[in-house]
Coordinates of C-alpha atoms in Angstrom, one line a residue:
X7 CA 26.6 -23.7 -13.8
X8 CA 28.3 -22.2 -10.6
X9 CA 26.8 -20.1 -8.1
X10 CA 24.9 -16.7 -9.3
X11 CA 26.5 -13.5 -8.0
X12 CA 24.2 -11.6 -6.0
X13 CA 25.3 -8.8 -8.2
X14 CA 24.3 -10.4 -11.1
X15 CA 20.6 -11.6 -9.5
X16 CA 20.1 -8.1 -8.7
X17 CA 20.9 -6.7 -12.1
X18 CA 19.1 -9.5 -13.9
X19 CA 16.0 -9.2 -11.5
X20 CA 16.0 -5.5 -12.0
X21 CA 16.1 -5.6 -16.6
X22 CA 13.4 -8.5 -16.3
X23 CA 11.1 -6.2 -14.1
X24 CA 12.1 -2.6 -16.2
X25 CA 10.8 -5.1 -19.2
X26 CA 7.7 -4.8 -17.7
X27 CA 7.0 -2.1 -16.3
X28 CA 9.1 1.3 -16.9
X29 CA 8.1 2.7 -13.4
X30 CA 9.4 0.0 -11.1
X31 CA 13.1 1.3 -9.7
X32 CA 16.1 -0.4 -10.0
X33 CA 17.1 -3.3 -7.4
X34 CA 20.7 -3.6 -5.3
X35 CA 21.8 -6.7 -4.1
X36 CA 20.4 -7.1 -0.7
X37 CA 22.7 -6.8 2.2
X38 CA 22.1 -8.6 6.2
X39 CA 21.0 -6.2 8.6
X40 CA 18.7 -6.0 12.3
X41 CA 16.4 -8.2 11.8
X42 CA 17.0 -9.0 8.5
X43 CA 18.7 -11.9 7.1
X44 CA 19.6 -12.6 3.4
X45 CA 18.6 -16.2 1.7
X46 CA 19.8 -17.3 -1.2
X47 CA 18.2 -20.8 -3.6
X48 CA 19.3 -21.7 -6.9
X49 CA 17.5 -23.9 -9.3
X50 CA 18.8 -25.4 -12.4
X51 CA 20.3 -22.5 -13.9
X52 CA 17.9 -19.3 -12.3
X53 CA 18.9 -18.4 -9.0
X54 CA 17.0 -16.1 -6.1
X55 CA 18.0 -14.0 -3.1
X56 CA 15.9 -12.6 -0.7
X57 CA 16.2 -10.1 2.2
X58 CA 13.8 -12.1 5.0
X59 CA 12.8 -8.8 7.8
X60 CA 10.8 -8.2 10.7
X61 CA 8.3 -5.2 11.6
X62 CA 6.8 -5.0 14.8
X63 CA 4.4 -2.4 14.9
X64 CA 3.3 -0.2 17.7
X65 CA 0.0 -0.6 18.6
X66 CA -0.4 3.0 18.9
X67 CA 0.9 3.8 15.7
X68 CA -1.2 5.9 13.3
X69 CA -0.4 3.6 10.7
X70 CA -1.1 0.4 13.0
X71 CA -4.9 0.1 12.1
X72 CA -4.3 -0.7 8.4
X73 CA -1.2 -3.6 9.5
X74 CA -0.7 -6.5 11.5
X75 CA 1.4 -6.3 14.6
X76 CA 4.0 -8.8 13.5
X77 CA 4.7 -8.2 9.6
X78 CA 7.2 -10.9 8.3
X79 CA 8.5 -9.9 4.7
X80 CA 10.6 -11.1 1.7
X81 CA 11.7 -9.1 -0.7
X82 CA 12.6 -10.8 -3.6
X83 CA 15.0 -11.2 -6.5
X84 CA 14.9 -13.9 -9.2
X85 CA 17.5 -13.9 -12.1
X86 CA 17.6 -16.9 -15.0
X87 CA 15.0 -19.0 -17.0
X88 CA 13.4 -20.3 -14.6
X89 CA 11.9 -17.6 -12.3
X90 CA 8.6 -19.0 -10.8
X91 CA 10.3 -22.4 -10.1
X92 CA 13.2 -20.5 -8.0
X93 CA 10.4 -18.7 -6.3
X94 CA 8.7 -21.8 -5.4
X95 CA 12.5 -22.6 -3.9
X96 CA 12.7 -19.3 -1.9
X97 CA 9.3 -19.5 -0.9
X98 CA 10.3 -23.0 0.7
X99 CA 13.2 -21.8 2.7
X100 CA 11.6 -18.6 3.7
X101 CA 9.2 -21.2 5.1
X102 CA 11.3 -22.8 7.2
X103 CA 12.6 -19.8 8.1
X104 CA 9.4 -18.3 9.6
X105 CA 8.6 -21.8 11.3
X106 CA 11.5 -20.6 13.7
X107 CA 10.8 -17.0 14.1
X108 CA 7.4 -17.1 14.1
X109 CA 4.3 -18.1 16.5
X110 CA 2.4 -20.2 15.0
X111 CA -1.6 -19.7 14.6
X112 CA -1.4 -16.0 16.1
X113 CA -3.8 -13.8 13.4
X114 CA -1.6 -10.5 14.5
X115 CA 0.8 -11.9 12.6
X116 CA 1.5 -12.1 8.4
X117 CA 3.9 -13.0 6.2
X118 CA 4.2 -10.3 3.3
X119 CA 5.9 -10.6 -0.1
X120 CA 5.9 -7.3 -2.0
X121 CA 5.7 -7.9 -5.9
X122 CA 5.7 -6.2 -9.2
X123 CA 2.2 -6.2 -10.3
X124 CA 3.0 -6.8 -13.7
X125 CA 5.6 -9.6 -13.1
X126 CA 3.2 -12.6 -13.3
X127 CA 5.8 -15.3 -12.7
X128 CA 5.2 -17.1 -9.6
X129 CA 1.6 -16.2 -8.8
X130 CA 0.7 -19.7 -9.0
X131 CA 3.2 -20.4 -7.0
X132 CA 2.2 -17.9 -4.3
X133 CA -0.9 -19.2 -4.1
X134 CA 0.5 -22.6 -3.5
X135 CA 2.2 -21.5 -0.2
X136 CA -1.2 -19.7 0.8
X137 CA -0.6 -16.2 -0.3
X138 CA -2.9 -14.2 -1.9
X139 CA -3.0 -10.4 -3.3
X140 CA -4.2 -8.4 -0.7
X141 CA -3.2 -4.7 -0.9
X142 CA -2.0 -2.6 -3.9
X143 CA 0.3 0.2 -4.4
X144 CA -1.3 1.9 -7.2
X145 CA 0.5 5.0 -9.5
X146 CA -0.9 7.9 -11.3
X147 CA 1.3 9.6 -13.4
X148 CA 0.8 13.6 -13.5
X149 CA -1.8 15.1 -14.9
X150 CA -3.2 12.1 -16.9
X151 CA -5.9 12.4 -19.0
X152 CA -9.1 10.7 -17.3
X153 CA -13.0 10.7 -18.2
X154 CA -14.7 13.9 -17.5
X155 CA -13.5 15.6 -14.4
X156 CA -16.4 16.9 -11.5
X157 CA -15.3 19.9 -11.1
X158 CA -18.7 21.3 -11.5
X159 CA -20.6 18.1 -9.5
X160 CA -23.6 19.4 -8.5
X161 CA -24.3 20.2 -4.8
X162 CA -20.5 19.7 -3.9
X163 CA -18.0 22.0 -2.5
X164 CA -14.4 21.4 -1.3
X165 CA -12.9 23.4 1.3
X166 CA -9.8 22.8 3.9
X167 CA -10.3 21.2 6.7
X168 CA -10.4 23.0 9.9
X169 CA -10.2 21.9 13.7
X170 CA -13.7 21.8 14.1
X171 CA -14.3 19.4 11.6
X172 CA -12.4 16.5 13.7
X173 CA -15.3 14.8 14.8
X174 CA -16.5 14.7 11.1
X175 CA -13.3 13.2 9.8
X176 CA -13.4 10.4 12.8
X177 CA -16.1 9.3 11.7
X178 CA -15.3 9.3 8.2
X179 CA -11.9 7.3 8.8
X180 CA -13.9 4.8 11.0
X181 CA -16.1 4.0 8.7
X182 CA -13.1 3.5 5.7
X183 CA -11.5 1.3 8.4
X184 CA -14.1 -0.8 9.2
X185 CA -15.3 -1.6 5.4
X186 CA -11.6 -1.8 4.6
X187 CA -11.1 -4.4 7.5
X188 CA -13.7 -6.8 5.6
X189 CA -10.9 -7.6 3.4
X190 CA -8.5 -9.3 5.2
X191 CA -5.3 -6.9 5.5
X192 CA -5.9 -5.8 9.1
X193 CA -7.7 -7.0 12.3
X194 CA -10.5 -5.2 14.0
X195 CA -9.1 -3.9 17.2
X196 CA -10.3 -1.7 20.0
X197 CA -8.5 2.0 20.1
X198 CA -8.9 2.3 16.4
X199 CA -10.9 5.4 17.0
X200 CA -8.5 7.1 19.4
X201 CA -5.7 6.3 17.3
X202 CA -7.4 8.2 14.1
X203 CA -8.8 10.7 16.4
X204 CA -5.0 11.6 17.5
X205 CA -3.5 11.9 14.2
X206 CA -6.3 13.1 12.8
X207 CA -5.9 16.3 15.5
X208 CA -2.5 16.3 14.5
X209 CA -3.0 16.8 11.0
X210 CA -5.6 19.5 11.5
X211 CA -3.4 21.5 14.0
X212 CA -1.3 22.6 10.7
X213 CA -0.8 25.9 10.1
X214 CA -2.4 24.2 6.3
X215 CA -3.5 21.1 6.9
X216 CA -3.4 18.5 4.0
X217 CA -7.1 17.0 4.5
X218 CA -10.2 18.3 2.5
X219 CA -13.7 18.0 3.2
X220 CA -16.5 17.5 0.6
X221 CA -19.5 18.7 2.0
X222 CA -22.8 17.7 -0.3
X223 CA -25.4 20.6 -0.3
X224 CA -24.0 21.6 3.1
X225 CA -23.2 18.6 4.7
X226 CA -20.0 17.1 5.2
X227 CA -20.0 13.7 3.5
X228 CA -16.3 13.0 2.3
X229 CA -12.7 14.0 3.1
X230 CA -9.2 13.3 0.9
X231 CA -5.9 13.6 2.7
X232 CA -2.3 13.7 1.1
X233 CA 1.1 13.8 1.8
X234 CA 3.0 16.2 -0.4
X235 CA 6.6 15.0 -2.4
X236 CA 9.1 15.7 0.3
X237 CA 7.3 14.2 2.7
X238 CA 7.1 10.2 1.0
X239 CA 10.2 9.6 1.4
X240 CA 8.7 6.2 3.6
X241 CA 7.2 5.1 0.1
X242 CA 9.1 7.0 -2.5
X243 CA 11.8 4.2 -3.2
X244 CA 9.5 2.0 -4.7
X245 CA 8.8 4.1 -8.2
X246 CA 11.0 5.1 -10.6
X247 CA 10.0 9.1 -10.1
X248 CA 12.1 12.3 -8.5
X249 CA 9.0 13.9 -7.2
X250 CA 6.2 11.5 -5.3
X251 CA 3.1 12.6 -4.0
X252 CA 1.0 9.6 -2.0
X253 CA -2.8 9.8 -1.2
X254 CA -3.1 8.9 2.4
X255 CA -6.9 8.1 1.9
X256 CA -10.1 9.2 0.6
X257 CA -13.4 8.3 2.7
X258 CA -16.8 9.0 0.9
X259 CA -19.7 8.5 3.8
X260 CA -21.9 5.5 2.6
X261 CA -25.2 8.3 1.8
X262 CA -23.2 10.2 -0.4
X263 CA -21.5 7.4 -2.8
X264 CA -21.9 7.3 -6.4
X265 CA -23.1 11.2 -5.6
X266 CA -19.7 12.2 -7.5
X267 CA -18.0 13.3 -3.6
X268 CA -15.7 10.6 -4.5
X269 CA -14.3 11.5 -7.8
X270 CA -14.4 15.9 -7.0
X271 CA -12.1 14.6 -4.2
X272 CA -9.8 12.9 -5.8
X273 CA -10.1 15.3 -9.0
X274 CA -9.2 17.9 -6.0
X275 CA -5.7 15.8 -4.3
X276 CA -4.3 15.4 -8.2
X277 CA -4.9 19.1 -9.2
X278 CA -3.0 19.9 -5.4
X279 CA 0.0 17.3 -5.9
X280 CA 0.4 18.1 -9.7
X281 CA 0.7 22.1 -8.7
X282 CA 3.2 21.0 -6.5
X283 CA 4.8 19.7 -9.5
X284 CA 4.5 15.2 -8.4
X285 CA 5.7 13.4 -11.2
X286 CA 3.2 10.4 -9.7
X287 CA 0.8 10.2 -7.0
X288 CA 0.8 6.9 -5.1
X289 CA -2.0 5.2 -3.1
X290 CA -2.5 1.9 -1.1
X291 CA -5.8 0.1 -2.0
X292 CA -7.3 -2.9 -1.2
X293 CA -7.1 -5.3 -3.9
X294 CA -10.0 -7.1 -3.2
X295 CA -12.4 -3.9 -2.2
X296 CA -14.9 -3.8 -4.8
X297 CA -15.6 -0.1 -4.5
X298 CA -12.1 1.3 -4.3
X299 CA -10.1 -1.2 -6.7
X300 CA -12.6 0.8 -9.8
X301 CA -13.1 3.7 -8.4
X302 CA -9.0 4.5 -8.8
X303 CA -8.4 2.8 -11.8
X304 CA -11.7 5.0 -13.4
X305 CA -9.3 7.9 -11.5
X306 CA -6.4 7.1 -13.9
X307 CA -4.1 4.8 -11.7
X308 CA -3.0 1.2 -11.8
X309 CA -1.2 -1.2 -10.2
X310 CA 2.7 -1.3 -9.3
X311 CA 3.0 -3.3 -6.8
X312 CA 1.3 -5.9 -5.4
X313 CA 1.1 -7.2 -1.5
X314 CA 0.5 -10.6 -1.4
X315 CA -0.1 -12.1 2.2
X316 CA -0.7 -15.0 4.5
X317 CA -2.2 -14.1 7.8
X318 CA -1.2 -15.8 10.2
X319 CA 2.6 -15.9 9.1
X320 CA 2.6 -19.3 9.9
X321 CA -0.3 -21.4 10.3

């Protein structure tokens, strides 16, 4: 057969996904941009395009402590028969791609290839160029029916944070960060705490800001923080949903887990985003966390999209 449109590898990518899963969003076919550049394989009869990007990220950043510096991603599209053997083909030229853009050996830097949870064609394949799933964009639709809710935990109380509880939530973040770390999506770098402490101060400067604290027979042991739907717009695009509320992250201090902080809190952030009227929540977990990857699926979400990645981007 000839050529495959890119119209028609975006259209067939995008019913072979909605197959799958009914809240992944549509696909376009991908257009060159700034550091961006489109590349395109066919095997046999399947055919693949992908939009190959670069992210530098400020160091400063309040979302640098959870990424590498250097992100290199393809997003993907595979249309025909044969999907995991075209992958295997993009993967290839996306290879020899990066071995001219990218430094070789440096840890600040990973090569990232968003995928469909659900869409198991071409893990093995992943794995074969040295990827592997690291982080998780997990959904919750609205007020989904999950085991008994805490509202009545013993010992635990929920308020809005305030200014003075900074130092609290600093140390809460630090220690999500550092357990997080373990598992191989971000490096440990200094200024992490000054970075939190900053946007954590920023957030609590709100005239209402969007963190909560869990204090445990009067102590403060856990804190949930969200953004509300018109405010995602940075992550709404990747579920099919008008209204998106995202979970920016819950911390549970290590004396107070399995106490039921964990699940109040999160019991809390849905009953906040689903009065706001969210048709989903979304969160970023780590896939291989073995605390967190449970503890939200017991909380009613599951997996959309998966982040598999090779750090360095080229080795």
């Amino acid at each position: 057969m000839g050529p495959m449109h890119s119209d028609v590898i975006a259209t067939e990518h995008a019913a072979r996904l909605a197959a799958v899963d009914s809240l992944l969003p549509g696909s376009t076919p991908f257009e060159a941009a700034e550091n961006a550049v489109v590349l395109e394989v066919a095997t046999g009869d399947s055919a693949a395009s992908g939009l190959a990007s670069r992210v530098q990220v400020d160091r400063d950043a309040p979302n640098a402590p959870w990424r590498a510096l250097t992100e290199h991603r393809l997003d993907l599209q595979l249309a025909g028969p044969q999907p995991a053997a075209v992958l295997d083909a993009l993967l290839t030229r996306w290879d020899e791609h990066l071995r001219a853009v990218a430094e070789r050996g440096d840890t600040e830097t990973a090569a990232i290839v968003p995928r469909a949870s659900r869409d198991a064609a071409g893990a093995r394949e992943m794995l074969h160029h040295g990827f592997a799933p690291l982080r998780v964009i997990a959904v919750r639709p609205a007020q989904r029916l999950v085991p008994a809710t805490p509202l009545g935990t013993p010992g635990v109380k929920i308020r809005r944070a305030e200014p003075d509880d900074l130092e609290t939530a600093v140390a809460l973040g630090m220690e999500l960060h550092s357990y997080d770390a373990q598992y191989g999506t971000v490096n440990w770098r200094t200024g992490v705490e000054d970075i939190l402490a900053k946007d954590l101060a920023e957030q609590l400067k709100r005239p209402e800001p969007p963190l909560w604290i869990a204090e445990l027979y009067g102590r403060p042991l856990g804190m949930v923080s969200v953004q509300h739907p018109g405010e995602t717009g940075w992550i709404s695009g990747r579920v099919a949903a008008s209204r998106v509320g995202y979970l920016s992250s819950l911390a549970v201090a290590e004396a107070a887990r399995s106490s039921g902080v964990g699940t109040a809190l999160a019991t809390h952030a849905h009953q906040v985003l689903d009065e706001e009227g969210a048709d989903v929540v979304l969160l970023h977990h780590a896939a291989a966390n073995p605390l967190s990857t449970p503890f939200w699926y017991a909380q009613g979400y599951r997996p959309l999209w998966t982040y598999w990645q090779r750090r360095p981007a080229v080795r």
